[in-house]
GROMACS .gro file of C-alpha atoms in nm:
model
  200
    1UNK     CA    1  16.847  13.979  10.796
    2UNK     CA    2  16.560  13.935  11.088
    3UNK     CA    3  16.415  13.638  11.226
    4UNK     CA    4  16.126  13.631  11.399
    5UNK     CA    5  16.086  13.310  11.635
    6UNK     CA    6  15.763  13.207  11.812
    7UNK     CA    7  15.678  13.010  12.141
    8UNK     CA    8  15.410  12.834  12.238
    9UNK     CA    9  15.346  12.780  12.629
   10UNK     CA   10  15.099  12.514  12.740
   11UNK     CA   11  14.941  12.500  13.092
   12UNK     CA   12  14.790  12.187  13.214
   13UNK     CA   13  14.416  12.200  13.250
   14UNK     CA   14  14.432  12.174  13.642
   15UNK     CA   15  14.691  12.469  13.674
   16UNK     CA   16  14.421  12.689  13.528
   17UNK     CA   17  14.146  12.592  13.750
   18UNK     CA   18  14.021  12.849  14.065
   19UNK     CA   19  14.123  12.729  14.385
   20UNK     CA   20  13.799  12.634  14.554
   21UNK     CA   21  13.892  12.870  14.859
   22UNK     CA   22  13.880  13.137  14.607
   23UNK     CA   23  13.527  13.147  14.401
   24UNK     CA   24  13.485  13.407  14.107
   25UNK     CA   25  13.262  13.706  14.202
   26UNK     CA   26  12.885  13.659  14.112
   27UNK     CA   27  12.818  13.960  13.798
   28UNK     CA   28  12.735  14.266  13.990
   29UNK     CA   29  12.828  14.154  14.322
   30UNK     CA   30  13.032  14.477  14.385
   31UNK     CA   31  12.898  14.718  14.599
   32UNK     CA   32  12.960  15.103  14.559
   33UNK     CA   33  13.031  15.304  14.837
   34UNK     CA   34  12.772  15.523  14.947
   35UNK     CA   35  12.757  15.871  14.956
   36UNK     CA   36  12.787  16.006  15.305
   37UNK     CA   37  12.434  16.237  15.427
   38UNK     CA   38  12.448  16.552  15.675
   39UNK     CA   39  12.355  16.385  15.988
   40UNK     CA   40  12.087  16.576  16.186
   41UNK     CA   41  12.224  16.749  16.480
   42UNK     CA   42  12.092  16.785  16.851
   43UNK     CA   43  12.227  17.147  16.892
   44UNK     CA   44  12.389  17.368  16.702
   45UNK     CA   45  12.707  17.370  16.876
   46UNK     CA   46  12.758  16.975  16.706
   47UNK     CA   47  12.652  17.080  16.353
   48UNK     CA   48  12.949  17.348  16.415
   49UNK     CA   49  13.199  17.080  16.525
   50UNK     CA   50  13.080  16.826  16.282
   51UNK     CA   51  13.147  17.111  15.970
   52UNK     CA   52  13.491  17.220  16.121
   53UNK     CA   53  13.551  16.860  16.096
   54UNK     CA   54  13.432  16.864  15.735
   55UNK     CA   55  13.641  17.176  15.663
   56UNK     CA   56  13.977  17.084  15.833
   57UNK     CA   57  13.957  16.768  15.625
   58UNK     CA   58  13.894  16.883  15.276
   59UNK     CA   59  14.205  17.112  15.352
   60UNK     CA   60  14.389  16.800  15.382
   61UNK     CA   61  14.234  16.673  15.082
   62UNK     CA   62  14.295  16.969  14.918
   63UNK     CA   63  14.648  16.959  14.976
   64UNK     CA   64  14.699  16.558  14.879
   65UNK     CA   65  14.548  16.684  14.535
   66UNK     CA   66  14.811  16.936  14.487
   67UNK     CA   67  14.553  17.223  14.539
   68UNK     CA   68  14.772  17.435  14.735
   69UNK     CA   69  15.040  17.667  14.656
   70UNK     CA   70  15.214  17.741  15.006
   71UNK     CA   71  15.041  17.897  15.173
   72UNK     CA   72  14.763  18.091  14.943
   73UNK     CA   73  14.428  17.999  14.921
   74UNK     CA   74  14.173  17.992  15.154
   75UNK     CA   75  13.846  17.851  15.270
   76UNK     CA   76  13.548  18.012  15.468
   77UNK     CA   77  13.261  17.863  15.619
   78UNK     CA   78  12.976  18.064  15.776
   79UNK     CA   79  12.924  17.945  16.142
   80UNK     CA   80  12.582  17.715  16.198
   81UNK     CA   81  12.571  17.892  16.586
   82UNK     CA   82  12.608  18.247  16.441
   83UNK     CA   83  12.542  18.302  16.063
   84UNK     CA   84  12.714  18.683  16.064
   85UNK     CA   85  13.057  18.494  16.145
   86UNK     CA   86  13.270  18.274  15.934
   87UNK     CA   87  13.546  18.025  16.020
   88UNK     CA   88  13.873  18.103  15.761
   89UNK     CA   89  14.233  17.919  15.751
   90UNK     CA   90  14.522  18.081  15.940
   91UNK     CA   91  14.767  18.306  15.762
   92UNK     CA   92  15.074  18.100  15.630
   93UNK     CA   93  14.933  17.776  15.713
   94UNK     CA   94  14.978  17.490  15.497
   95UNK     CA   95  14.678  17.350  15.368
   96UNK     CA   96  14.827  16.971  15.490
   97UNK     CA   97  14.864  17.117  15.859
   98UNK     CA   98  14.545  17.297  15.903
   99UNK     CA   99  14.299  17.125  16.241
  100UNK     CA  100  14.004  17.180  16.330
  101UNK     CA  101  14.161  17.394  16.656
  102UNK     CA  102  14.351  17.600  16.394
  103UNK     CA  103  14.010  17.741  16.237
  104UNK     CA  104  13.975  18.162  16.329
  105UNK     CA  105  13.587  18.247  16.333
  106UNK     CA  106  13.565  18.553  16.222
  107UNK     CA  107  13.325  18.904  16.209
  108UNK     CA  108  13.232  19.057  15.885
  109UNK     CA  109  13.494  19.348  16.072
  110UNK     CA  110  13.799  19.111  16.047
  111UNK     CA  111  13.759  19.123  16.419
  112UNK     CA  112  13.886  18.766  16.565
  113UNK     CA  113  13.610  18.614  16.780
  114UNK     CA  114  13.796  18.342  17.017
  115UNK     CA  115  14.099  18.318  17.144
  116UNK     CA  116  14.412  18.200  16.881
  117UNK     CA  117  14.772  18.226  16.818
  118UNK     CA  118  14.671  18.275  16.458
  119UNK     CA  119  14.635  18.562  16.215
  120UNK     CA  120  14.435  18.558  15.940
  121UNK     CA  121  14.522  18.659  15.557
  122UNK     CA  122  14.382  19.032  15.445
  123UNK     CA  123  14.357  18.951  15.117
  124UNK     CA  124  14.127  18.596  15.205
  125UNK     CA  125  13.936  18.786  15.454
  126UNK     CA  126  13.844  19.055  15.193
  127UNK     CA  127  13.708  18.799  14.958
  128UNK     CA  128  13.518  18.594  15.212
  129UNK     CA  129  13.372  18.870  15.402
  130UNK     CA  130  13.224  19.035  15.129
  131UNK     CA  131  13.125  18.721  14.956
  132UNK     CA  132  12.929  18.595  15.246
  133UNK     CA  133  12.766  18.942  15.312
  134UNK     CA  134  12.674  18.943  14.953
  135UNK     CA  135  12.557  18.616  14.907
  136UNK     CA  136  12.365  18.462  15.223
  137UNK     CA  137  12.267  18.164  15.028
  138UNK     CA  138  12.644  18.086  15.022
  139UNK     CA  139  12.748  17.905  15.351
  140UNK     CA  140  13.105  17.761  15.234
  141UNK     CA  141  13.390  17.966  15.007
  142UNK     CA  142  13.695  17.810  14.865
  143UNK     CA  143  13.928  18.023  14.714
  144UNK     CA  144  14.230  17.814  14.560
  145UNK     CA  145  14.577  17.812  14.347
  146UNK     CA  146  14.540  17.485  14.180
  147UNK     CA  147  14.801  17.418  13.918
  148UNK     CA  148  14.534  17.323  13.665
  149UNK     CA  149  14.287  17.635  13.752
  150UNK     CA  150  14.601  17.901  13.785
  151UNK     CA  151  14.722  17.817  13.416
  152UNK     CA  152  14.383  17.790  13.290
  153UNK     CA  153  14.292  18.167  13.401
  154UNK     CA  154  14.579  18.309  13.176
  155UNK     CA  155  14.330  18.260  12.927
  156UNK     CA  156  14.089  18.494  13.099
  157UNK     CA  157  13.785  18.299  12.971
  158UNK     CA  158  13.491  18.028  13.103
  159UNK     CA  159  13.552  17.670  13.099
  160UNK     CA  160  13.441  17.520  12.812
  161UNK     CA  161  13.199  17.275  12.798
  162UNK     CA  162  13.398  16.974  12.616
  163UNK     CA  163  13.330  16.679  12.818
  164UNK     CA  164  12.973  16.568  12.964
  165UNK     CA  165  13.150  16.632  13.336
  166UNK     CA  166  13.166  16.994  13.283
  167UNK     CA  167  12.800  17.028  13.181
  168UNK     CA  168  12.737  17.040  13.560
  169UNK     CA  169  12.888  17.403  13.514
  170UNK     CA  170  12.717  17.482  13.222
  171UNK     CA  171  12.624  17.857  13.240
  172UNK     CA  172  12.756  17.858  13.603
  173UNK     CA  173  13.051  17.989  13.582
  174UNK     CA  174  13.178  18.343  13.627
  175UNK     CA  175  13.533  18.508  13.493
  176UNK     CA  176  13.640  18.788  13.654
  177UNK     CA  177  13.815  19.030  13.350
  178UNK     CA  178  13.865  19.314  13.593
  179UNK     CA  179  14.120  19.157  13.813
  180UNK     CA  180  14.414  19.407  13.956
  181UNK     CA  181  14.606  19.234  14.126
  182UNK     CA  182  14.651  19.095  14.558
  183UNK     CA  183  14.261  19.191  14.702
  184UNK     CA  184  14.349  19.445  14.995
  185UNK     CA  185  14.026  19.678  14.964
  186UNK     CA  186  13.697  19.561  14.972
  187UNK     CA  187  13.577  19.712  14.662
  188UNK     CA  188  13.796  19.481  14.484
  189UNK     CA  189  13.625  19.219  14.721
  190UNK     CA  190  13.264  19.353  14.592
  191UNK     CA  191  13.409  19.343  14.220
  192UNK     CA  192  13.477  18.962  14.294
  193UNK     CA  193  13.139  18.905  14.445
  194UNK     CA  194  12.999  19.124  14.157
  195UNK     CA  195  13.135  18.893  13.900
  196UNK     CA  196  13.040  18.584  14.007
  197UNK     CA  197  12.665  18.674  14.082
  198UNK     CA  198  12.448  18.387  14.155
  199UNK     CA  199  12.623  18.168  13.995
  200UNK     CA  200  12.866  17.901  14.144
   0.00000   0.00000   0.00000
């Protein structure tokens, strides 16, 4: 047999009261962080800093959100000075180590275009290259092995449209059916960029 007992707690009037040092917050006194604007640049040598900035941090972010899978992926950004090169990651970087010094700019050739102690991955420069060359309206490429987006293209089919934050990607979004494997030619790369067309 069960027995359920109750208790009853009672606070003094006084011990509920706000300290005075401590006011409640007036309704809608919260202020939301603003979104941070492209500055305007005196040269084009600081809009190329400021976006290597950009990129060497969303690697990091990248990485805190568990958006990296050793060292795959990559991300390519098409250089403000000189819009026929592109800044990629170095090969077998971690996404959490990646600085701005550790950025290769790039020719549409593969050739490297500074100095660096750095390589560069075949397979990411294939896909950037060609994606940049075929798509000029495209100035940054991200090319990832998220956990989420790795089991969700065993499916070999679009994101569906089930909650209203996907319907920012509604007809936007390509799959590619064709896929053969580890890009190494740059047909393969042009298959890519053929697949995902103008869309995002």
């Amino acid at each position: 047999m069960s027995s359920i007992t109750s208790t009853t707690v009672s606070a003094s009037q006084a011990s509920l009261a706000l300290p005075a040092h401590n006011p409640p917050a007036k309704p809608n006194s919260y202020k939301l962080p603003t979104i941070q604007k492209v500055p305007t640049f005196e040269s084009k040598a600081d809009e190329r800093l400021w976006a290597k900035r950009q990129m060497a941090a969303a690697f990091r972010v990248f990485a805190k959100l568990g958006f990296s899978d050793g060292v795959a992926g990559h991300m390519s950004l098409r250089d403000p000075v000189n819009p026929d090169l592109f800044w990629i990651n170095p090969y077998a970087m971690h996404f959490s180590l990646i600085k701005v010094s550790d950025l290769v700019l790039v020719n549409a050739e593969g050739e490297i275009q500074e100095q660096t102690p750095h390589a560069i991955s075949h397979a990411g420069f294939i896909i950037h290259s060609v994606l940049h060359e075929m798509r000029p309206d495209i100035n940054v490429a991200v090319h990832l092995h998220s956990p989420h987006g790795v089991a969700w293209s065993a499916f070999g089919r679009p994101v569906e449209m089930l909650v209203q934050d996907m319907c920012y990607f509604y007809n936007d979004l390509s799959v590619y059916e064709g896929f053969g494997g580890t890009v190494l030619a740059k047909e393969e790369g042009r298959n890519l960029a053929n697949a995902l067309g103008p869309k995002k």
